[in-house]
PDB file of C-alpha atoms in Angstrom:
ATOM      1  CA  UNK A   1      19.449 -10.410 -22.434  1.00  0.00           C
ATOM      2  CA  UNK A   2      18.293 -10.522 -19.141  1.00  0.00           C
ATOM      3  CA  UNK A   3      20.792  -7.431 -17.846  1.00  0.00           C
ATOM      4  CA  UNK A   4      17.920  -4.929 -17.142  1.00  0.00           C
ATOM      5  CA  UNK A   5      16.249  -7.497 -14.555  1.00  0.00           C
ATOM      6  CA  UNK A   6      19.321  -8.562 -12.733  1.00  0.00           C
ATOM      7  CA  UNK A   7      20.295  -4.719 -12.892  1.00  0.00           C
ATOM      8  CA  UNK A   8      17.167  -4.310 -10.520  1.00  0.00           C
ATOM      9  CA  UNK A   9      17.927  -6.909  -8.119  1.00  0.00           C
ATOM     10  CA  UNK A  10      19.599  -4.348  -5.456  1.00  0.00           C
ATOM     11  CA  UNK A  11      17.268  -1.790  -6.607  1.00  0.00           C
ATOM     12  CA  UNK A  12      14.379  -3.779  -5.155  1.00  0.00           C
ATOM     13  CA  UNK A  13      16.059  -5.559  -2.149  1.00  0.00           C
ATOM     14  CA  UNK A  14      16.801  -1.899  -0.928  1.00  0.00           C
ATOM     15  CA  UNK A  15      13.244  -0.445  -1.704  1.00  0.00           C
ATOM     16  CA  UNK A  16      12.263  -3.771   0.543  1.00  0.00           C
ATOM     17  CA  UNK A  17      14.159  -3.149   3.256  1.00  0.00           C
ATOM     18  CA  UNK A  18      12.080   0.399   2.804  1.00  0.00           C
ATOM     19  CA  UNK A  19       9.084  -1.471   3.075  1.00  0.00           C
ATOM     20  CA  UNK A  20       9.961  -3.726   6.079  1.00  0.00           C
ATOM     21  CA  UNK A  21      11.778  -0.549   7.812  1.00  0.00           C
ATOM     22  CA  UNK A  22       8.831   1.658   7.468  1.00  0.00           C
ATOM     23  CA  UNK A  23       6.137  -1.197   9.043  1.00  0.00           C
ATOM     24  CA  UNK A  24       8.224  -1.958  12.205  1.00  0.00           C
ATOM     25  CA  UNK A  25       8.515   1.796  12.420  1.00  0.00           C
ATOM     26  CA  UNK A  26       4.272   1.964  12.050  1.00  0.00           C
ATOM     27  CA  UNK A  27       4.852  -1.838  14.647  1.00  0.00           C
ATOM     28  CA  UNK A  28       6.594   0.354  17.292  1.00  0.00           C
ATOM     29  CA  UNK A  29       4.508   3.272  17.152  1.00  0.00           C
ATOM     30  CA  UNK A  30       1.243   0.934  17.544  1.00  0.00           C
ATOM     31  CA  UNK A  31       2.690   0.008  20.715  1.00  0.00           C
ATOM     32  CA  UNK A  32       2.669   3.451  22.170  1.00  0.00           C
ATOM     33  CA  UNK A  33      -0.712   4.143  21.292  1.00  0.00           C
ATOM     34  CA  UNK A  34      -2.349   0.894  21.708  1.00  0.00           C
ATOM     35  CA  UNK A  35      -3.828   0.594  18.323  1.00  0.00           C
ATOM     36  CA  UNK A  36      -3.066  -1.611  15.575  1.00  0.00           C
ATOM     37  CA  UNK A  37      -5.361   0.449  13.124  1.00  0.00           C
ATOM     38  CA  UNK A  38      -2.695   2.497  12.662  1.00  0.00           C
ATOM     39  CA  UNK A  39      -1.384   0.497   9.699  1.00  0.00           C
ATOM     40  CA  UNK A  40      -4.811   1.027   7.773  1.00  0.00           C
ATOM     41  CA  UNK A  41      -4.348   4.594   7.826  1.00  0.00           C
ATOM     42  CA  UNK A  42      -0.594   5.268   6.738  1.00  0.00           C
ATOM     43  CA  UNK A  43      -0.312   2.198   4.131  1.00  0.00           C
ATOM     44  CA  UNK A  44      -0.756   4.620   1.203  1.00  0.00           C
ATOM     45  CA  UNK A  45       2.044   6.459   2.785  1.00  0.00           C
ATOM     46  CA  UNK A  46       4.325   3.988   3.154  1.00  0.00           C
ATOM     47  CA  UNK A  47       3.649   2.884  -0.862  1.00  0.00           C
ATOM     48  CA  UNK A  48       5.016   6.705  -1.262  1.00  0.00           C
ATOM     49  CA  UNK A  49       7.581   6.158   0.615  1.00  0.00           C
ATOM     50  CA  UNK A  50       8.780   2.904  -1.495  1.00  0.00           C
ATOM     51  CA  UNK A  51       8.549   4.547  -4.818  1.00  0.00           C
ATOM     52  CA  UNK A  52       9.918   7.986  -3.175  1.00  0.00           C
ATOM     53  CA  UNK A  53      13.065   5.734  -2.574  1.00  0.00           C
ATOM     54  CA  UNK A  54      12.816   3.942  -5.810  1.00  0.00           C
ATOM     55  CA  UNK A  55      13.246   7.775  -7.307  1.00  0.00           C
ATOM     56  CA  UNK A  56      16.023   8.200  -5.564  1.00  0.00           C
ATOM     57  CA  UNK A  57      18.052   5.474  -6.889  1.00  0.00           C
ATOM     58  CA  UNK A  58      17.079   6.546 -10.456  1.00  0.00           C
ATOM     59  CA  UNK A  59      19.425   9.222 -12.201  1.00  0.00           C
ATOM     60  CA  UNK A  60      16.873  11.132 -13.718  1.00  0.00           C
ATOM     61  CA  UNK A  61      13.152  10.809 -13.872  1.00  0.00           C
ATOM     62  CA  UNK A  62      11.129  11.207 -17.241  1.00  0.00           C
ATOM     63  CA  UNK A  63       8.354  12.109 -18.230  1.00  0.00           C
ATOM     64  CA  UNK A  64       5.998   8.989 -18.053  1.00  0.00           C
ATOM     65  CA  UNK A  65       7.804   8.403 -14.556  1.00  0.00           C
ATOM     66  CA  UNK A  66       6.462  11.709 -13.180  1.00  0.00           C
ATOM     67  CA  UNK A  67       2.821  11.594 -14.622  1.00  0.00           C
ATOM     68  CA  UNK A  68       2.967   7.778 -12.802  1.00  0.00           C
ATOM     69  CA  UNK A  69       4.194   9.458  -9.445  1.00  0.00           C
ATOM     70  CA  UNK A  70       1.799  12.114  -9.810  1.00  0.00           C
ATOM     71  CA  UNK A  71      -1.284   9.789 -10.299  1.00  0.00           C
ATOM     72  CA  UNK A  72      -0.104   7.371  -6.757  1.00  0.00           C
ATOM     73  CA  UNK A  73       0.496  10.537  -5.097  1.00  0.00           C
ATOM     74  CA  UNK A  74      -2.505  11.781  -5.471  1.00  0.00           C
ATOM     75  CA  UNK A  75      -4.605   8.191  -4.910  1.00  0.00           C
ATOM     76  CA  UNK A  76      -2.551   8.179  -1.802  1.00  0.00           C
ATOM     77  CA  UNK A  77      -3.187  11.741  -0.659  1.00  0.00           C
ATOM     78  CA  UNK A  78      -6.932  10.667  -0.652  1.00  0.00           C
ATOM     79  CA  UNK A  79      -7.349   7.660   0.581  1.00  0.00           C
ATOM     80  CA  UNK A  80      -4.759   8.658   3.637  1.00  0.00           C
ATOM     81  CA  UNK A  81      -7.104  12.018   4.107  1.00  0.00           C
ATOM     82  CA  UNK A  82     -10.134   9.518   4.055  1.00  0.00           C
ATOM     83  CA  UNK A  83      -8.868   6.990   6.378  1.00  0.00           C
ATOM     84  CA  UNK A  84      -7.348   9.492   9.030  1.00  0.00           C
ATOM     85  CA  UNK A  85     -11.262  11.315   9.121  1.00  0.00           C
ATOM     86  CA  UNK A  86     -13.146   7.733   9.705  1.00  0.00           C
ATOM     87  CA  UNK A  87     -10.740   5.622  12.090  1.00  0.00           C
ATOM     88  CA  UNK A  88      -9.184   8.408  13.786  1.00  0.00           C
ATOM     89  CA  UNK A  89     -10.025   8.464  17.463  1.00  0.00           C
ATOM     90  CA  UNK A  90     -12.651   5.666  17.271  1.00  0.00           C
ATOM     91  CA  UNK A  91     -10.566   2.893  18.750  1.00  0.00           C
ATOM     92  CA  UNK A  92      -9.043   0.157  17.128  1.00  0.00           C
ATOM     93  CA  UNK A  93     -10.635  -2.014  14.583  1.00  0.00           C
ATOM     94  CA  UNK A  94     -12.551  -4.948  15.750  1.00  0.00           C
ATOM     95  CA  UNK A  95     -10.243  -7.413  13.765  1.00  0.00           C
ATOM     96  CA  UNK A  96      -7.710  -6.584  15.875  1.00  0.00           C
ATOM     97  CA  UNK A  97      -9.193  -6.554  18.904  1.00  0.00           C
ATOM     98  CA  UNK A  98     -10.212  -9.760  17.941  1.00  0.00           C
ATOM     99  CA  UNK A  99      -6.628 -10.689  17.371  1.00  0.00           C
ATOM    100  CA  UNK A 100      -5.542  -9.958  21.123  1.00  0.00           C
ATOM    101  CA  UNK A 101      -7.584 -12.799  21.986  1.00  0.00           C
ATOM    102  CA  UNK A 102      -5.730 -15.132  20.194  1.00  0.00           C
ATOM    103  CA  UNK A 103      -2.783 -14.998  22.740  1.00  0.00           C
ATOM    104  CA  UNK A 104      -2.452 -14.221  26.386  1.00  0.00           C
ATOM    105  CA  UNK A 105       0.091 -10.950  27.333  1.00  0.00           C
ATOM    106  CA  UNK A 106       0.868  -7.848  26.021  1.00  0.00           C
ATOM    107  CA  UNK A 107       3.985  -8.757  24.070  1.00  0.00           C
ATOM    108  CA  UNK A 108       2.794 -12.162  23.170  1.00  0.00           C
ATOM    109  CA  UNK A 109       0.320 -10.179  21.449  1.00  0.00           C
ATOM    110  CA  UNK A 110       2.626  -7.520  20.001  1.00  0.00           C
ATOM    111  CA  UNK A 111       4.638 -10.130  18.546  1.00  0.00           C
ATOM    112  CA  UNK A 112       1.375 -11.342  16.810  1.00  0.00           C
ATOM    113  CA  UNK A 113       0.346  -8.578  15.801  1.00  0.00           C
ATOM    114  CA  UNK A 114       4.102  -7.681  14.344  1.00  0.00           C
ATOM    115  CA  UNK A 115       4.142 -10.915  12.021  1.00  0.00           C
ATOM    116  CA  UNK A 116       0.561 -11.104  11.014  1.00  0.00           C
ATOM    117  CA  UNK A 117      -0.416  -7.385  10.627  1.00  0.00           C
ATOM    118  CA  UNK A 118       2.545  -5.555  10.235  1.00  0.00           C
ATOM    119  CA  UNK A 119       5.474  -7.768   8.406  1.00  0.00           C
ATOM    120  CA  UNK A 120       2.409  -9.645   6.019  1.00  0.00           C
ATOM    121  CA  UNK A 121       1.404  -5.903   5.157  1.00  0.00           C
ATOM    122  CA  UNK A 122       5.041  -4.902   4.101  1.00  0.00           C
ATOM    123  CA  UNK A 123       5.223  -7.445   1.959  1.00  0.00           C
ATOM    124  CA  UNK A 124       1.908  -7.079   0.447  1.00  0.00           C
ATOM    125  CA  UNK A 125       3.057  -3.117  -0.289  1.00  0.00           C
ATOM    126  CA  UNK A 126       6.076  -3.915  -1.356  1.00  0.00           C
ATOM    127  CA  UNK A 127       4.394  -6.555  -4.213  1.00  0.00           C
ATOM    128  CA  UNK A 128       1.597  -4.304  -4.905  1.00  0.00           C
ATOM    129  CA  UNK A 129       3.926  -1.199  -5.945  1.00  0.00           C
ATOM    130  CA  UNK A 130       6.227  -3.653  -7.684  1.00  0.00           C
ATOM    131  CA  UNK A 131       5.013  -2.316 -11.524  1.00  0.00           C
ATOM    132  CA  UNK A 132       5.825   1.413 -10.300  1.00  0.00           C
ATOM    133  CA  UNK A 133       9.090   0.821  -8.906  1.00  0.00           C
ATOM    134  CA  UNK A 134      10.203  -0.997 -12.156  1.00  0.00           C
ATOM    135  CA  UNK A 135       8.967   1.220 -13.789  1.00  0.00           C
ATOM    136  CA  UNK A 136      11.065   3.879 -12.730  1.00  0.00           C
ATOM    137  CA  UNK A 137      14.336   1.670 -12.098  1.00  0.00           C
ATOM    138  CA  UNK A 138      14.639   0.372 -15.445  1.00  0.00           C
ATOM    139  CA  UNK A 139      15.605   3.499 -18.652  1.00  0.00           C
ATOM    140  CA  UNK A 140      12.464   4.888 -19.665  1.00  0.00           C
ATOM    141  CA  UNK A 141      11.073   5.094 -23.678  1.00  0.00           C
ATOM    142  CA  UNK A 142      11.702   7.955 -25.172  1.00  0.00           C
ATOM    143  CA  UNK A 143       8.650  10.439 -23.296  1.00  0.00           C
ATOM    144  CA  UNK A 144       5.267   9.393 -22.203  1.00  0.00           C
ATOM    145  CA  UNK A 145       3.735   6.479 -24.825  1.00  0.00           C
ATOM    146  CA  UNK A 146       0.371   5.417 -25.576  1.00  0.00           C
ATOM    147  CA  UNK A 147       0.724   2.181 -22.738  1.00  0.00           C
ATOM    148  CA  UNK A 148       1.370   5.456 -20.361  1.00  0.00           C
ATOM    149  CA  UNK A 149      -1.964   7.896 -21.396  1.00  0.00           C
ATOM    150  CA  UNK A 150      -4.091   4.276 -21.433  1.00  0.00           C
ATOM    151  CA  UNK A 151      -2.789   3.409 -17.708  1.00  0.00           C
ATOM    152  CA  UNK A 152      -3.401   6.838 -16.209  1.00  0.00           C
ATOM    153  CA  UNK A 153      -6.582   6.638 -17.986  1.00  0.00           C
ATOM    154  CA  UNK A 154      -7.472   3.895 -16.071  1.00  0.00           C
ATOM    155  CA  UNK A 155      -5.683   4.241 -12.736  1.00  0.00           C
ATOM    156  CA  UNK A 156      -7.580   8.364 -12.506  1.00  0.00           C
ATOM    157  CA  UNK A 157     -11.363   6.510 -13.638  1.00  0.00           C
ATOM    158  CA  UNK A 158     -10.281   4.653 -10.810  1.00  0.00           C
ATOM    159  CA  UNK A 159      -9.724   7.058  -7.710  1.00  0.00           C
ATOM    160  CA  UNK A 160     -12.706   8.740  -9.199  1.00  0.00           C
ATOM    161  CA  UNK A 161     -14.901   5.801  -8.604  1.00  0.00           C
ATOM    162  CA  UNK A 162     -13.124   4.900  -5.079  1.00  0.00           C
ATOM    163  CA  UNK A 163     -13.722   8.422  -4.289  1.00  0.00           C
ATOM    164  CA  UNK A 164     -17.580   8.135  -5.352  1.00  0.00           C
ATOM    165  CA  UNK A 165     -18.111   4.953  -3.823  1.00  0.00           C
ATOM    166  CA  UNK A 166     -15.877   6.344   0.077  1.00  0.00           C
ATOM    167  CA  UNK A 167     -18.220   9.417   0.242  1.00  0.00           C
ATOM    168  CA  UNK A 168     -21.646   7.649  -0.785  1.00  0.00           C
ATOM    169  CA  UNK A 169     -20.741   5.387   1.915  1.00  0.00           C
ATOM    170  CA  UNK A 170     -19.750   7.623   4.629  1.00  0.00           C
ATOM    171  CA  UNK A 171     -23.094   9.782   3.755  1.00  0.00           C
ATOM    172  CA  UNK A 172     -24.583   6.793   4.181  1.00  0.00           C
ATOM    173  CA  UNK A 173     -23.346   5.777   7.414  1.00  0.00           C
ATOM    174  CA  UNK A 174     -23.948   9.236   8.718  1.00  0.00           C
ATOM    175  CA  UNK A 175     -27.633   8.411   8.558  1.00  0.00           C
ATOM    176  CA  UNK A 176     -29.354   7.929  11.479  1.00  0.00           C
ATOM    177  CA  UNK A 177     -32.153   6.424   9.278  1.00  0.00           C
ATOM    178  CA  UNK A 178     -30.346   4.076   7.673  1.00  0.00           C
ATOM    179  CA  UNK A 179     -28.628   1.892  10.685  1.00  0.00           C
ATOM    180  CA  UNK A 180     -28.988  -1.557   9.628  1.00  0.00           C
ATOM    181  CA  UNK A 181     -29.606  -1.535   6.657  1.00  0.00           C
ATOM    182  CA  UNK A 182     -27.512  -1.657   2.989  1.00  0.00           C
ATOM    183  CA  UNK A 183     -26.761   0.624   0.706  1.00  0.00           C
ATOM    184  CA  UNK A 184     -27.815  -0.401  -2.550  1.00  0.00           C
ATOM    185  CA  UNK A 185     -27.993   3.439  -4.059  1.00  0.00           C
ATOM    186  CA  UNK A 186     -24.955   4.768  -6.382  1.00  0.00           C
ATOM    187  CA  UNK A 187     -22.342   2.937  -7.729  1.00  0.00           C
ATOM    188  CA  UNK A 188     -23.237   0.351  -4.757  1.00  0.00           C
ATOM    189  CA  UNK A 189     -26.083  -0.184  -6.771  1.00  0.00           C
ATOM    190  CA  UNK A 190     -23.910  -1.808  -9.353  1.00  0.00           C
ATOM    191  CA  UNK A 191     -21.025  -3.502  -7.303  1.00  0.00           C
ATOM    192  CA  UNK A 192     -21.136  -4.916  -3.523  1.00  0.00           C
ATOM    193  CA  UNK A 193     -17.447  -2.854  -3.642  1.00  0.00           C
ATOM    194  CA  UNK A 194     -17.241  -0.038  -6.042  1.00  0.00           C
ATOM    195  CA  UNK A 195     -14.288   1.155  -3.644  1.00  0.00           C
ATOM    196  CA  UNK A 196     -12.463  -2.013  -4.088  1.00  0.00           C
ATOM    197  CA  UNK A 197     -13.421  -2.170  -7.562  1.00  0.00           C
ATOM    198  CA  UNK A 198     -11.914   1.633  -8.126  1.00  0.00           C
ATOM    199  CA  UNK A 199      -8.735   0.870  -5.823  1.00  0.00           C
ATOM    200  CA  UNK A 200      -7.635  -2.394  -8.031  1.00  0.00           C
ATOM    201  CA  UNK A 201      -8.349  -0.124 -11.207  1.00  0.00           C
ATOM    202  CA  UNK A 202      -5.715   1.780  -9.465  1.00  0.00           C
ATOM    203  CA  UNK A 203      -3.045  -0.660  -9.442  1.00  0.00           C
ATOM    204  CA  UNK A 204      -3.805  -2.128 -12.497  1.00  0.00           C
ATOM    205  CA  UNK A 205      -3.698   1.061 -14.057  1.00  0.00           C
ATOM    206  CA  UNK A 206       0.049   1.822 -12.418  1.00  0.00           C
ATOM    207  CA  UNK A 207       0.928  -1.491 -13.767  1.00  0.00           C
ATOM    208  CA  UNK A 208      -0.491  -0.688 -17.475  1.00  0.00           C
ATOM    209  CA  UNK A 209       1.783   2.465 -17.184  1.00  0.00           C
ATOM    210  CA  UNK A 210       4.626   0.686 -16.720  1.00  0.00           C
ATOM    211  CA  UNK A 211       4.446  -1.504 -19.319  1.00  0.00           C
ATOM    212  CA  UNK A 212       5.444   1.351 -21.625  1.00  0.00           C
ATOM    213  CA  UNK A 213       9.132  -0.133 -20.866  1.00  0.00           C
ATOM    214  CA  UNK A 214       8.714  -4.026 -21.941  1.00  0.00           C
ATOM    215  CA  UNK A 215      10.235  -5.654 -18.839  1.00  0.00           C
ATOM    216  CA  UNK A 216       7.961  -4.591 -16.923  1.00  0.00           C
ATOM    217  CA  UNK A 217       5.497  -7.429 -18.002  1.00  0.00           C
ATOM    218  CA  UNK A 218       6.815  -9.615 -15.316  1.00  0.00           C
ATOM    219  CA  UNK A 219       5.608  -7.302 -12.440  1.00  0.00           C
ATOM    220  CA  UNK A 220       2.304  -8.395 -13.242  1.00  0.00           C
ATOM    221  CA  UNK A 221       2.918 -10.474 -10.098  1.00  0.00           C
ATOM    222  CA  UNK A 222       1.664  -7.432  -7.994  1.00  0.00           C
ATOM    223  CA  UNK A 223      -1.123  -6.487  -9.452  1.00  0.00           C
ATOM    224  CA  UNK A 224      -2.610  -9.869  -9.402  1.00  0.00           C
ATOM    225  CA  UNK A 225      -1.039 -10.625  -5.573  1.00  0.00           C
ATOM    226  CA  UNK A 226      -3.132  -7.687  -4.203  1.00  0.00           C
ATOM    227  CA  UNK A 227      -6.258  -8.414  -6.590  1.00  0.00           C
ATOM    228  CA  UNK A 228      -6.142 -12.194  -4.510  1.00  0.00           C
ATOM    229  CA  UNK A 229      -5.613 -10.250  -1.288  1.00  0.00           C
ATOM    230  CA  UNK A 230      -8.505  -7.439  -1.796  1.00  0.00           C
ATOM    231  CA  UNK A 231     -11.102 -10.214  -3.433  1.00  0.00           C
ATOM    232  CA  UNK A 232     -10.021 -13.702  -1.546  1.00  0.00           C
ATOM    233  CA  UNK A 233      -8.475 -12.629   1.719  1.00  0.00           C
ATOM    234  CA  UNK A 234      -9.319  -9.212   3.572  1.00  0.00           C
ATOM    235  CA  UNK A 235     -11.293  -7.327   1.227  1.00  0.00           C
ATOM    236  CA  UNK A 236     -14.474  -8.582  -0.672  1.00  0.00           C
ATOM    237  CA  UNK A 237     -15.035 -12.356   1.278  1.00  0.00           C
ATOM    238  CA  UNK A 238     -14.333 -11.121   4.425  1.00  0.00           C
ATOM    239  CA  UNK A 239     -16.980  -8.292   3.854  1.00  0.00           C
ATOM    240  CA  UNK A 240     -19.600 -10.471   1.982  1.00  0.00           C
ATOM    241  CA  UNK A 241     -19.684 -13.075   5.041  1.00  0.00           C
ATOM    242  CA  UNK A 242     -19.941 -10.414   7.979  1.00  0.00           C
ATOM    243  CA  UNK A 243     -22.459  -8.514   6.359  1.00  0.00           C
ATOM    244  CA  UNK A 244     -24.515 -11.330   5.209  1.00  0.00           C
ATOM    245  CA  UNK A 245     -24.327 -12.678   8.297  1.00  0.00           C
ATOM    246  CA  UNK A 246     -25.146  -9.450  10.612  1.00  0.00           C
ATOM    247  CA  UNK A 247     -26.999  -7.402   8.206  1.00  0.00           C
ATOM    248  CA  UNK A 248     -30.801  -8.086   7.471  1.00  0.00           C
ATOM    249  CA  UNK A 249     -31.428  -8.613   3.434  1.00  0.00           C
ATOM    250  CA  UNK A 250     -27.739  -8.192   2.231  1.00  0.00           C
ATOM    251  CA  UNK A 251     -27.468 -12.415   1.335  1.00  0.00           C
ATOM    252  CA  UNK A 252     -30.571 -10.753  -1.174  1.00  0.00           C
ATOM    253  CA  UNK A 253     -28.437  -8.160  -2.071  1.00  0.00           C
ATOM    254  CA  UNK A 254     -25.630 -10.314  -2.760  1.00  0.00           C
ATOM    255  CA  UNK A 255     -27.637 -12.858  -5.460  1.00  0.00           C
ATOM    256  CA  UNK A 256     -28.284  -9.702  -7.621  1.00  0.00           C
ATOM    257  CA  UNK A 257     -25.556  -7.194  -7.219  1.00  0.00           C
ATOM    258  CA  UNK A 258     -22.474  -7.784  -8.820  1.00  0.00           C
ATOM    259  CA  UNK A 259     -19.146  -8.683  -6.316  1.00  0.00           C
ATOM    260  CA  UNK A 260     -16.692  -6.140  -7.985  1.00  0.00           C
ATOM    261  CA  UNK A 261     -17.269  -5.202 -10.902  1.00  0.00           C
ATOM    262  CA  UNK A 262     -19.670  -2.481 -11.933  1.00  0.00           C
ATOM    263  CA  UNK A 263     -22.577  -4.221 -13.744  1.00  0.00           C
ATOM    264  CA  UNK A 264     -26.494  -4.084 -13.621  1.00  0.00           C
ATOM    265  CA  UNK A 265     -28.139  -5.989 -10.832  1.00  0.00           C
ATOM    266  CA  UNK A 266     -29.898  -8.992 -11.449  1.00  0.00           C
ATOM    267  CA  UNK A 267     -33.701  -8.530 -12.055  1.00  0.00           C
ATOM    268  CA  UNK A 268     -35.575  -9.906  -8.768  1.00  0.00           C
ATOM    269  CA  UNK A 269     -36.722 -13.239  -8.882  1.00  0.00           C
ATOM    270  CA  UNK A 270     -40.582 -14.017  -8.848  1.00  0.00           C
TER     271      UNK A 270
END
C-alpha cells in the first residue's frame, strides 16, 4: 500500500542533495564577492533547479505536471527579476552584516554564515517545493483535474498580488516624500504583507495542484514549514518588530491592519 511513497525515497534524497549542492555552490560564490545577499536573490532559482531535477527523474511529464512547472517558473522568473533590480549592487543586507559580528575572522564567519544562512536555506527549499516534486515523481491522473485548475487558480491570484504588493512598494520607496513613513495605500492597506500573503498563496497553491494524485496529502509538511518560517521566523515578526520599533506610527498601523491576510482595517479608535 505504501509502494508509491517508498518508491520516492531516492527520488527525494537525490533532489536533496540538489538542494544542498546548489547552496554551497551560492556558499562559495558569497565568498568571492563578499556578500551573503546573494542567497536572497537566486533562491527561486535554486527551487527551479530542484523540480528541474525532479523532471528529470520522471519518464514522461503530463499534463497537470507541465501547467504546475509553468506556474513556479514563472513565480520564479519574477521574483528573481525583482530581487536582482533592488539588492543588486547595494551591499549586503544588514542581517548579515549583523551576523559577522557574531564571530571574530573571516572563516569563522564563513562557516557561520554556511550553517545558518546557507545549509538552513537548503533545507527550507527543499521542504517548501516538497508538494511539486511529488507531484511529478509519483504517476500522474489521467490529464489535468479539477484539484489542478483550483491550485493554479490560486497559486497565479497569488504572484498577481505579490507582484502588486513588490511594485507598490518599490514606488513607494522611490519617494523622496515618503522616507519614514508607512505605506498604508494598496493592498498594504489591507495586509501589513500582501507580498508574503501572495508568495504563501503560491505554495499553497503548488501544493493544492498536487493533490490531484492522492499521496501527495502528506507533503503538506512544506507548505505549512515555510508558512511558520515566512510568519514566525524571518518574514512577518521579524518585520513587524523592526518597523514598529524604527518607524514612527506603524505600532498604529499594526492594531488596525491585518498581519497577512487581506482584510479591512480596523476602524480607528476614539
Amino acid at each position: 500500500m505504501l509502494e508509491p511513497l517508498l518508491a520516492l525515497s531516492m527520488p527525494l534524497l537525490l533532489n536533496f542533495g540538489v538542494a544542498i549542492g546548489a547552496v554551497v555552490a551560492l556558499w562559495l560564490v558569497s565568498i568571492a564577492i563578499k556578500d551573503v545577499s546573494i542567497i536572497d536573490m537566486i533562491f527561486a532559482v535554486i527551487m527551479c533547479l530542484i523540480l528541474l531535477a525532479s523532471a528529470l527523474m520522471t519518464p514522461q511529464l503530463g499534463a497537470a505536471d507541465k501547467v504546475m512547472l509553468g506556474v513556479v517558473a514563472l513565480w520564479a522568473v519574477r521574483v528573481t527579476a525583482h530581487l536582482v533590480r533592488r539588492n543588486w549592487g547595494h551591499g549586503e543586507d544588514p542581517r548579515y552584516s549583523k551576523l559577522r559580528t557574531w564571530v571574530e575572522g573571516e572563516w569563522a564567519f564563513h562557516w557561520l554564515s554556511l550553517r545558518k544562512v546557507f545549509l538552513l536555506q537548503g533545507v527550507v527549499l527543499w521542504f517548501a517545493t516538497l508538494p511539486a516534486q511529488m507531484a511529478i515523481l509519483l504517476p500522474e491522473p489521467s490529464g489535468p483535474t479539477l484539484m489542478t485548475y483550483i491550485g493554479a487558480t490560486i497559486a497565479l491570484l497569488g504572484l498577481l498580488v505579490e507582484t502588486v504588493a513588490d511594485v507598490q512598494l518599490t514606488a513607494f520607496r522611490a519617494d523622496p516624500d515618503k522616507q519614514g513613513t508607512v505605506l498604508q495605500s494598496g493592498l498594504w492597506r489591507y495586509s501589513r504583507h500582501p507580498n508574503y500573503f501572495g508568495e504563501l498563496c503560491v505554495w499553497w497553491g503548488v501544493f493544492v495542484m498536487a493533490c490531484a494524485n492522492p499521496w501527495a496529502i502528506v507533503s503538506i509538511i512544506g507548505p505549512l514549514a515555510y508558512s511558520h518560517l515566512i510568519v514566525n521566523v524571518t518574514g512577518q515578526a521579524t518585520l513587524d518588530k523592526k518597523l514598529a520599533r524604527e518607524k514612527p506610527g506603524y505600532a498604529q498601523y499594526m492594531e488596525r491592519t491585518s498581519g497577512m491576510f487581506l482584510w479591512p482595517p480596523k476602524s480607528p479608535r476614539n
